[in-house]
Amino acid sequence: MIILKFGGTSVGKPERLRKVGDLVLKTPGKKMVVLSALSGTTNTLVAIGDHLLAGRRAEAETEIVRLENHYQAYARDLFHSSEYHAIGQDIVSRYFSLIRLLAAGHFDDRSYRELLAQGELASTEFFYYHLRERGIDCRLLPALHFMSIDENQEPELEKISERLRALLPSMAKQEILITQGYICRNHRNEIDNLKRGGSDYTASLIGAAIQAEEVQIWTDIDGMHNNDPRVVKHTVPIAELTFDEASELAYFGAKILHPSTIVPAQKRGVPVRLKNTLAEEAPGTLISDRGTSGTVKAIAAKDGIIAINIKSSRMLLAYGFLREVFEVFERYKTPIDMISTSEVAVSVTIDDDRNLDAIVADLQRFGAITAERNQSIICVVGNKLAEREGVLNEVFGSLGTVPVRMVSFGGSLNNISILVDAGQKERALRLLNRGLFHLED
Ligand code: ADP
Ligand code: ASP
Ligand code: MG
């Protein structure tokens, strides 16, 4: 089986959804289609949820009406026959009745997560009935029947695998199965999600769970580019990446993939292919365990980073000090991205600021603590990069006078991470594009 995931822009307009139908039909063999919500929907649902949590009911209703009008127009355009027009209008009225029911009741975190799930539930229904109108036999397989996360919000791959293996035999007749990206159930059996951009993660989890032949992520760009195309004008697609390279790029900000997408696919050795819905003939990017060594493949940047510096004379010639420091971060379930140490100081970076004040207070017992917000990690990625002669020279030579706050090198063979002030990020990405790839910025 092949897993085909289509993102928000690929399903955002009726003509695009029809194109997705064509692409799915062209793909030979059995396939599971994973869909995101129509583009803009999840952002609007977030806005509605925020209004409702803050008690701004009128503002929430304005957004609901706007979204409903958009969905009505979408349904009118998508379907052709009067029978399917009625089905389309029924889909829209059912979803918006539910959204209004959620908005009218006591609105809490649980209702918020249920609200966020409506985007993927609606888009998959549109696609299912669109294929039915074309006379195609297909099945809708609800993600809420098999996709789950545990109390630490980690997907339960074994359980997902068991449930899918139990469900699939009843769908042996259909070549096309359709399911929702992003949404899942949590350990309390409530509706939850895999965080923003999570449909990629769904596709990879399903691919790993059923040991698919391949996971294809179809989006609005022709594969992973060598640099962030939202910042740098001249970027080029990369034909092949190893799982490790792609994983680092996704984790360090290449928005084309949800940060955790590669993990399950890599665990089960399922190749991931990135393709462009708007240019299907473009080769895209193949992510697998094959790789070439020693070349710089790409650069990504992750924003919203906080650098914490701990200056302590206790560190001098002492052992066990770093363990105690790390225990503080563990207590607050806050992952550390970069670390750099000297004899009397250690700097770490985090991107989750929810417990920042408590962490800083807890660290005070070690010495003088500073926390600097608005930092960005720039990550230079390539297979066995650390073995490339003169690689640091190339990186720092390219960066010229950009002030570098921290460097991490050697921890992973595949990555050189540099911390800069957020205000320097764009300049750094452009300089690296020239210096490392000889491309214009
Ligand atoms: P989808 O809605 O299909 O999930 P996303 O918007 O999440 O699509 O991801 C695709 C976008 O990722 C591209 O339009 C591009 O602007 C952005 N992007 C950021 N970094 C990269 C990169 N290194 N390579 C390709 N795309 C990137
Ligand atoms: N619809 C969700 C979001 O916008 C998930 C996804 O598109 O991957 O974040
Ligand atoms: Mg995405």
Coordinates of C-alpha atoms and ligand atoms in Angstrom, one line a residue:
M1 CA 0.0 0.0 0.0
I2 CA 1.1 3.6 -0.7
I3 CA 0.2 6.5 1.6
L4 CA -0.7 9.7 -0.2
K5 CA -0.9 12.9 2.0
F6 CA -2.3 16.1 0.5
G7 CA -1.9 19.4 2.5
G8 CA -4.2 22.4 2.9
T9 CA -3.4 24.1 -0.4
S10 CA -3.7 20.9 -2.4
V11 CA -7.4 20.6 -1.2
G12 CA -8.1 24.3 -0.6
K13 CA -10.1 24.9 -3.8
P14 CA -12.6 22.7 -5.5
E15 CA -10.5 22.5 -8.7
R16 CA -7.5 21.4 -6.6
L17 CA -9.5 18.7 -4.9
R18 CA -10.6 17.4 -8.3
K19 CA -6.9 17.3 -9.2
V20 CA -6.1 15.3 -6.1
G21 CA -8.8 12.9 -7.3
D22 CA -7.0 12.6 -10.6
L23 CA -3.6 12.0 -8.9
V24 CA -5.1 9.4 -6.6
L25 CA -6.7 7.6 -9.6
K26 CA -3.4 7.7 -11.5
T27 CA -1.5 6.0 -8.7
P28 CA -1.5 2.3 -9.2
G29 CA -2.4 -0.2 -6.5
K30 CA -4.0 0.2 -3.1
K31 CA -3.6 3.5 -1.4
M32 CA -4.5 5.4 1.8
V33 CA -5.3 9.1 1.2
V34 CA -4.6 11.3 4.2
L35 CA -6.0 14.8 3.9
S36 CA -5.5 18.1 5.7
A37 CA -8.2 20.7 6.3
L38 CA -8.9 23.2 3.4
S39 CA -6.2 25.9 3.6
G40 CA -6.9 28.6 6.2
T41 CA -9.5 26.4 8.0
T42 CA -7.4 25.4 11.0
N43 CA -6.2 29.0 11.4
T44 CA -9.8 30.2 11.5
L45 CA -10.8 27.4 13.9
V46 CA -7.9 28.5 16.2
A47 CA -9.2 32.1 16.0
I48 CA -12.7 31.0 16.8
G49 CA -11.5 28.9 19.7
D50 CA -9.4 31.7 21.1
H51 CA -12.4 34.1 20.9
L52 CA -14.6 31.6 22.7
L53 CA -12.0 30.8 25.4
A54 CA -11.8 34.6 26.1
G55 CA -15.6 35.0 26.1
R56 CA -15.8 37.0 22.8
R57 CA -18.9 35.2 21.4
A58 CA -19.8 37.9 18.9
E59 CA -16.3 37.8 17.3
A60 CA -16.4 34.0 17.2
E61 CA -19.8 34.1 15.5
T62 CA -18.5 36.5 12.8
E63 CA -15.6 34.1 12.0
I64 CA -18.0 31.1 12.0
V65 CA -20.3 32.9 9.5
R66 CA -17.3 33.8 7.3
L67 CA -16.1 30.2 7.3
E68 CA -19.5 28.8 6.6
N69 CA -20.0 31.1 3.6
H70 CA -16.7 29.9 2.2
Y71 CA -17.6 26.2 2.7
Q72 CA -21.0 26.7 1.1
A73 CA -19.4 28.2 -2.0
Y74 CA -16.8 25.4 -2.0
A75 CA -19.5 22.7 -1.9
R76 CA -21.6 24.4 -4.6
D77 CA -18.6 24.5 -6.9
L78 CA -17.3 21.0 -6.1
F79 CA -20.4 18.9 -6.9
H80 CA -22.3 18.8 -10.1
S81 CA -25.5 16.8 -9.9
S82 CA -28.5 18.0 -7.8
E83 CA -28.2 14.8 -5.7
Y84 CA -24.6 15.6 -4.8
H85 CA -25.4 19.3 -4.3
A86 CA -27.8 18.3 -1.6
I87 CA -25.1 16.1 -0.1
G88 CA -22.7 19.0 -0.2
Q89 CA -25.1 21.4 1.5
D90 CA -25.9 18.7 4.1
I91 CA -22.2 18.3 4.9
V92 CA -21.8 22.0 5.4
S93 CA -24.9 22.4 7.6
R94 CA -23.9 19.4 9.8
Y95 CA -20.4 20.7 10.5
F96 CA -21.6 24.2 11.2
S97 CA -24.4 23.0 13.5
L98 CA -21.8 21.1 15.5
I99 CA -19.4 24.1 15.5
R100 CA -22.3 26.3 16.8
L101 CA -23.3 23.7 19.4
L102 CA -19.7 23.7 20.7
A103 CA -19.6 27.5 20.7
A104 CA -22.9 27.7 22.6
G105 CA -21.9 25.4 25.4
H106 CA -19.4 25.7 28.2
F107 CA -16.2 26.2 26.1
D108 CA -13.1 24.6 27.5
D109 CA -9.9 23.0 26.3
R110 CA -11.7 19.8 25.4
S111 CA -14.3 21.7 23.3
Y112 CA -11.4 23.6 21.7
R113 CA -9.7 20.4 20.5
E114 CA -13.0 19.0 19.2
L115 CA -13.5 22.3 17.3
L116 CA -10.0 22.0 15.7
A117 CA -10.8 18.5 14.5
Q118 CA -13.8 19.7 12.3
G119 CA -11.5 20.9 9.5
E120 CA -10.0 17.4 8.6
L121 CA -13.4 15.7 9.2
A122 CA -15.1 18.0 6.7
S123 CA -12.3 17.9 4.0
T124 CA -12.3 14.1 3.9
E125 CA -16.1 14.0 3.6
F126 CA -15.9 16.4 0.7
F127 CA -13.3 14.2 -1.0
Y128 CA -15.2 11.0 -0.3
Y129 CA -18.4 12.3 -1.9
H130 CA -16.5 13.9 -4.7
L131 CA -15.0 10.4 -5.7
R132 CA -18.5 8.9 -5.2
E133 CA -20.0 11.4 -7.6
R134 CA -17.3 10.3 -10.1
G135 CA -18.5 6.7 -9.6
I136 CA -15.4 5.6 -7.8
D137 CA -15.6 2.9 -5.1
C138 CA -13.8 4.1 -2.0
R139 CA -14.0 4.0 1.8
L140 CA -13.7 6.6 4.5
L141 CA -11.7 5.2 7.5
P142 CA -12.1 7.6 10.5
A143 CA -8.7 8.5 12.0
L144 CA -10.4 8.6 15.4
H145 CA -10.9 4.8 15.2
F146 CA -7.2 4.1 15.1
M147 CA -4.9 7.1 15.7
S148 CA -4.0 7.7 19.3
I149 CA -1.5 9.4 21.6
D150 CA -0.4 8.5 25.2
E151 CA -0.4 10.7 28.3
N152 CA 2.9 12.3 27.1
Q153 CA 1.3 13.1 23.7
E154 CA 3.4 10.5 22.0
P155 CA 1.7 8.5 19.2
E156 CA 1.2 4.9 20.2
L157 CA 2.7 3.2 17.1
E158 CA 2.1 -0.4 18.2
K159 CA -1.6 0.2 19.1
I160 CA -2.1 2.2 15.8
S161 CA -0.6 -0.7 14.0
E162 CA -2.8 -3.3 15.7
R163 CA -6.0 -1.3 15.1
L164 CA -5.2 -0.7 11.5
R165 CA -4.4 -4.4 10.9
A166 CA -7.7 -5.3 12.4
L167 CA -9.7 -2.7 10.4
L168 CA -8.1 -3.1 7.0
P169 CA -9.4 -6.7 6.1
S170 CA -13.0 -5.3 6.0
M171 CA -11.8 -2.9 3.3
A172 CA -10.1 -5.4 1.1
K173 CA -12.5 -4.6 -1.8
Q174 CA -11.7 -0.9 -2.2
E175 CA -8.4 0.4 -3.7
I176 CA -8.8 3.9 -2.2
L177 CA -9.1 4.5 1.5
I178 CA -9.5 8.0 2.8
T179 CA -8.6 9.3 6.3
Q180 CA -8.0 12.5 8.2
G181 CA -4.6 13.8 9.0
Y182 CA -3.8 15.7 12.2
I183 CA -6.6 14.3 14.5
C184 CA -6.4 11.5 17.0
R185 CA -7.6 10.4 20.4
N186 CA -5.7 11.0 23.6
H187 CA -5.2 8.7 26.7
R188 CA -8.6 9.9 28.0
N189 CA -10.2 8.9 24.7
E190 CA -10.9 12.5 24.0
I191 CA -10.5 14.1 20.5
D192 CA -7.0 15.6 20.3
N193 CA -4.4 16.4 17.6
L194 CA -0.8 15.9 16.6
K195 CA -0.1 19.7 16.7
R196 CA 0.0 22.2 13.8
G197 CA 1.1 20.7 10.5
G198 CA 0.4 17.2 12.0
S199 CA -1.1 15.6 8.9
D200 CA 2.4 14.8 7.6
Y201 CA 3.0 13.0 10.9
T202 CA -0.3 11.0 10.4
A203 CA 0.9 9.9 7.0
S204 CA 4.2 8.7 8.3
L205 CA 2.6 7.0 11.3
I206 CA 0.2 5.1 9.1
G207 CA 3.1 4.2 6.7
A208 CA 5.1 2.8 9.6
A209 CA 2.1 1.1 11.2
I210 CA 1.2 -0.9 8.1
Q211 CA 4.8 -1.1 6.7
A212 CA 3.7 0.7 3.5
E213 CA 5.8 0.7 0.4
E214 CA 6.1 4.5 0.4
V215 CA 4.7 7.6 2.0
Q216 CA 4.1 10.5 -0.4
I217 CA 3.7 14.0 1.0
W218 CA 2.0 16.1 -1.7
T219 CA 2.3 19.9 -1.2
D220 CA 2.7 23.2 -3.0
I221 CA 6.4 23.0 -3.7
D222 CA 8.6 20.6 -5.6
G223 CA 10.3 19.0 -2.7
M224 CA 12.7 19.9 0.1
H225 CA 14.7 23.0 -0.9
N226 CA 18.3 23.8 0.0
N227 CA 17.2 26.9 2.0
D228 CA 14.0 28.5 3.3
P229 CA 12.1 29.6 0.2
R230 CA 10.0 32.0 2.3
V231 CA 13.2 34.0 3.1
V232 CA 15.7 33.4 0.3
K233 CA 14.7 34.0 -3.4
H234 CA 16.9 31.5 -5.2
T235 CA 16.5 28.0 -3.6
V236 CA 16.7 24.6 -5.4
P237 CA 15.0 21.3 -4.7
I238 CA 17.1 18.4 -3.3
A239 CA 16.7 15.1 -5.1
E240 CA 17.6 12.8 -2.2
L241 CA 18.0 13.0 1.5
T242 CA 18.8 10.5 4.2
F243 CA 16.3 10.0 7.0
D244 CA 18.7 11.6 9.4
E245 CA 19.2 14.7 7.2
A246 CA 15.4 15.1 6.6
S247 CA 14.7 14.6 10.3
E248 CA 17.2 17.4 11.3
L249 CA 15.7 19.8 8.6
A250 CA 12.2 19.1 9.7
Y251 CA 13.0 19.5 13.4
F252 CA 15.0 22.7 12.8
G253 CA 12.3 24.5 10.9
A254 CA 11.9 23.3 7.3
K255 CA 8.1 23.9 7.4
I256 CA 7.5 21.5 4.5
L257 CA 7.5 18.7 7.1
H258 CA 6.0 18.5 10.6
P259 CA 9.1 18.2 13.0
S260 CA 8.4 14.6 13.9
T261 CA 7.3 13.3 10.4
I262 CA 10.5 11.3 9.7
V263 CA 10.7 9.4 13.0
P264 CA 8.1 6.6 12.4
A265 CA 9.0 6.2 8.7
Q266 CA 12.7 5.8 9.6
K267 CA 11.9 3.4 12.4
R268 CA 10.3 1.0 10.0
G269 CA 12.4 1.9 6.9
V270 CA 9.5 3.3 4.9
P271 CA 10.8 5.8 2.2
V272 CA 9.1 9.2 2.2
R273 CA 8.7 11.1 -1.1
L274 CA 7.9 14.9 -1.2
K275 CA 5.9 15.9 -4.3
N276 CA 4.3 19.0 -5.8
T277 CA 0.5 18.8 -6.5
L278 CA 1.0 21.9 -8.8
A279 CA 3.9 20.2 -10.8
E280 CA 3.4 16.5 -10.6
E281 CA 6.1 15.7 -13.2
A282 CA 8.8 17.4 -11.0
P283 CA 10.9 14.6 -9.3
G284 CA 10.5 16.0 -5.8
T285 CA 12.6 14.7 -2.9
L286 CA 13.2 11.1 -2.0
I287 CA 14.0 10.5 1.7
S288 CA 15.4 7.0 2.5
D289 CA 18.4 5.4 4.1
R290 CA 20.5 5.9 1.0
G291 CA 22.8 8.9 1.0
T292 CA 25.9 10.6 -0.3
S293 CA 28.5 11.6 2.3
G294 CA 30.3 14.9 2.9
T295 CA 28.1 17.4 1.1
V296 CA 26.2 20.2 2.5
K297 CA 22.6 19.5 1.5
A298 CA 20.4 22.2 3.1
I299 CA 19.9 24.9 5.7
A300 CA 16.9 25.5 7.9
A301 CA 16.1 27.9 10.7
K302 CA 14.0 27.6 13.8
D303 CA 12.6 30.7 15.4
G304 CA 11.3 31.5 18.9
I305 CA 14.4 30.2 20.6
I306 CA 15.4 31.1 24.2
A307 CA 19.1 30.9 25.2
I308 CA 19.7 30.3 29.0
N309 CA 23.1 30.8 30.4
I310 CA 24.1 29.4 33.8
K311 CA 27.3 30.8 35.2
S312 CA 28.6 28.9 38.2
S313 CA 31.9 28.5 39.9
R314 CA 30.5 25.2 41.3
M315 CA 31.0 23.8 37.8
L316 CA 34.8 24.1 38.0
L317 CA 36.4 20.6 38.4
A318 CA 33.1 19.2 39.6
Y319 CA 31.2 16.2 38.3
G320 CA 27.5 15.6 38.5
F321 CA 26.8 19.4 37.9
L322 CA 25.4 19.0 34.4
R323 CA 23.1 16.2 35.5
E324 CA 21.6 18.4 38.2
V325 CA 21.1 21.2 35.6
F326 CA 19.4 18.9 33.1
E327 CA 17.2 17.5 35.9
V328 CA 15.6 20.9 36.2
F329 CA 14.6 20.9 32.5
E330 CA 13.4 17.3 32.9
R331 CA 11.2 18.3 35.8
Y332 CA 9.5 20.9 33.6
K333 CA 9.3 18.5 30.6
T334 CA 11.2 21.1 28.5
P335 CA 13.5 19.7 25.8
I336 CA 16.9 21.3 25.2
D337 CA 18.0 21.8 21.6
M338 CA 21.6 23.1 21.8
I339 CA 24.2 23.0 24.5
S340 CA 27.6 24.7 24.8
T341 CA 29.9 24.6 27.9
S342 CA 33.0 26.2 29.2
E343 CA 34.8 25.7 32.6
V344 CA 32.5 27.9 34.5
A345 CA 29.4 28.3 32.4
V346 CA 26.9 26.4 30.3
S347 CA 24.4 27.7 27.8
V348 CA 21.4 25.8 26.6
T349 CA 18.5 26.6 24.2
I350 CA 14.8 25.8 24.5
D351 CA 11.8 26.7 22.4
D352 CA 9.1 25.9 24.8
D353 CA 8.7 29.0 27.1
R354 CA 5.7 27.7 29.1
N355 CA 7.7 27.1 32.2
L356 CA 10.5 29.6 31.6
D357 CA 10.0 31.6 34.8
A358 CA 9.9 28.4 37.0
I359 CA 13.0 27.0 35.2
V360 CA 15.0 30.2 35.7
A361 CA 13.9 30.4 39.4
D362 CA 14.9 26.7 39.9
L363 CA 18.3 27.3 38.3
Q364 CA 19.2 30.3 40.5
R365 CA 20.7 27.9 43.1
F366 CA 23.5 27.1 40.7
G367 CA 24.7 30.7 40.1
A368 CA 23.9 33.6 37.8
I369 CA 21.2 32.9 35.3
T370 CA 20.4 34.9 32.2
A371 CA 17.6 34.1 29.7
E372 CA 17.6 35.8 26.2
R373 CA 14.5 35.5 24.0
N374 CA 14.2 36.1 20.3
Q375 CA 17.0 33.8 19.1
S376 CA 17.1 31.6 16.0
I377 CA 18.9 28.4 15.4
I378 CA 20.3 28.0 12.0
C379 CA 21.0 24.4 11.1
V380 CA 23.4 23.4 8.3
V381 CA 22.6 19.8 7.3
G382 CA 24.5 17.1 5.3
N383 CA 25.3 13.4 5.6
K384 CA 28.6 12.9 7.6
L385 CA 29.1 16.7 7.4
A386 CA 31.5 16.7 10.3
E387 CA 33.9 14.6 8.3
R388 CA 34.1 17.2 5.5
E389 CA 37.5 18.9 5.5
G390 CA 37.3 22.7 6.2
V391 CA 33.5 22.6 6.7
L392 CA 33.6 25.0 9.6
N393 CA 35.7 27.4 7.6
E394 CA 33.1 27.4 4.8
V395 CA 30.3 28.1 7.2
F396 CA 31.9 30.8 9.2
G397 CA 33.6 32.3 6.1
S398 CA 30.1 32.6 4.6
L399 CA 28.6 34.2 7.7
G400 CA 31.2 37.0 7.7
T401 CA 30.4 39.5 10.4
V402 CA 27.1 38.0 11.5
P403 CA 27.4 37.8 15.3
V404 CA 27.1 34.1 16.4
R405 CA 25.8 33.5 20.0
M406 CA 26.4 29.7 20.2
V407 CA 27.7 26.9 18.1
S408 CA 27.0 23.2 18.3
F409 CA 29.2 20.8 16.2
G410 CA 30.1 17.2 16.4
G411 CA 27.2 16.0 18.5
S412 CA 25.6 14.8 15.3
L413 CA 27.6 14.0 12.2
N414 CA 24.9 15.5 10.1
N415 CA 24.5 19.0 11.5
I416 CA 26.1 22.2 12.5
S417 CA 23.9 24.4 14.6
I418 CA 24.4 28.1 15.1
L419 CA 22.5 30.4 17.3
V420 CA 22.0 34.0 16.2
D421 CA 19.8 36.9 17.2
A422 CA 16.4 36.6 15.4
G423 CA 17.1 39.9 13.7
Q424 CA 20.2 38.4 12.0
K425 CA 18.5 35.2 10.7
E426 CA 17.5 36.4 7.2
R427 CA 20.9 37.9 6.6
A428 CA 22.6 34.7 7.8
L429 CA 20.4 32.5 5.6
R430 CA 21.2 34.7 2.5
L431 CA 24.9 34.7 3.2
L432 CA 25.0 30.9 3.6
N433 CA 23.0 30.5 0.4
R434 CA 25.8 32.4 -1.4
G435 CA 28.7 30.9 0.4
L436 CA 27.7 27.2 0.7
F437 CA 25.6 26.8 -2.5
H438 CA 26.9 29.6 -4.7
L439 CA 23.3 30.6 -5.3
E440 CA 22.0 34.2 -5.4
D441 CA 20.1 35.4 -2.4
Ligands
ADP1 P1 0.9 21.8 3.4 O1 -0.2 22.7 3.6 O2 0.9 21.0 2.1 O3 1.2 20.9 4.5 P2 3.0 23.6 4.2 O4 2.7 25.0 4.0 O5 2.9 23.0 5.6 O6 2.2 22.7 3.2 O7 4.5 23.3 3.7 C1 5.0 23.7 2.4 C2 5.7 25.0 2.6 O8 6.9 24.9 3.3 C3 6.2 25.6 1.2 O9 5.2 26.3 0.6 C4 7.4 26.4 1.7 O10 7.1 27.8 1.7 C5 7.7 26.0 3.1 N1 9.1 25.6 3.3 C6 9.9 26.0 4.4 N2 11.1 25.6 4.3 C7 11.2 24.8 3.2 C8 12.2 24.0 2.5 N3 13.4 23.9 3.0 N4 11.8 23.4 1.4 C9 10.6 23.4 0.9 N5 9.6 24.1 1.4 C10 9.9 24.8 2.5
ASP2 N1 -4.8 21.3 9.4 C1 -3.7 21.2 10.3 C2 -3.0 22.5 10.4 O1 -3.2 23.4 9.6 C3 -2.9 20.0 10.1 C4 -2.1 20.1 8.7 O2 -2.5 20.8 7.8 O3 -1.1 19.3 8.6 O4 -2.1 22.6 11.2
MG3 MG 2.2 21.3 6.4

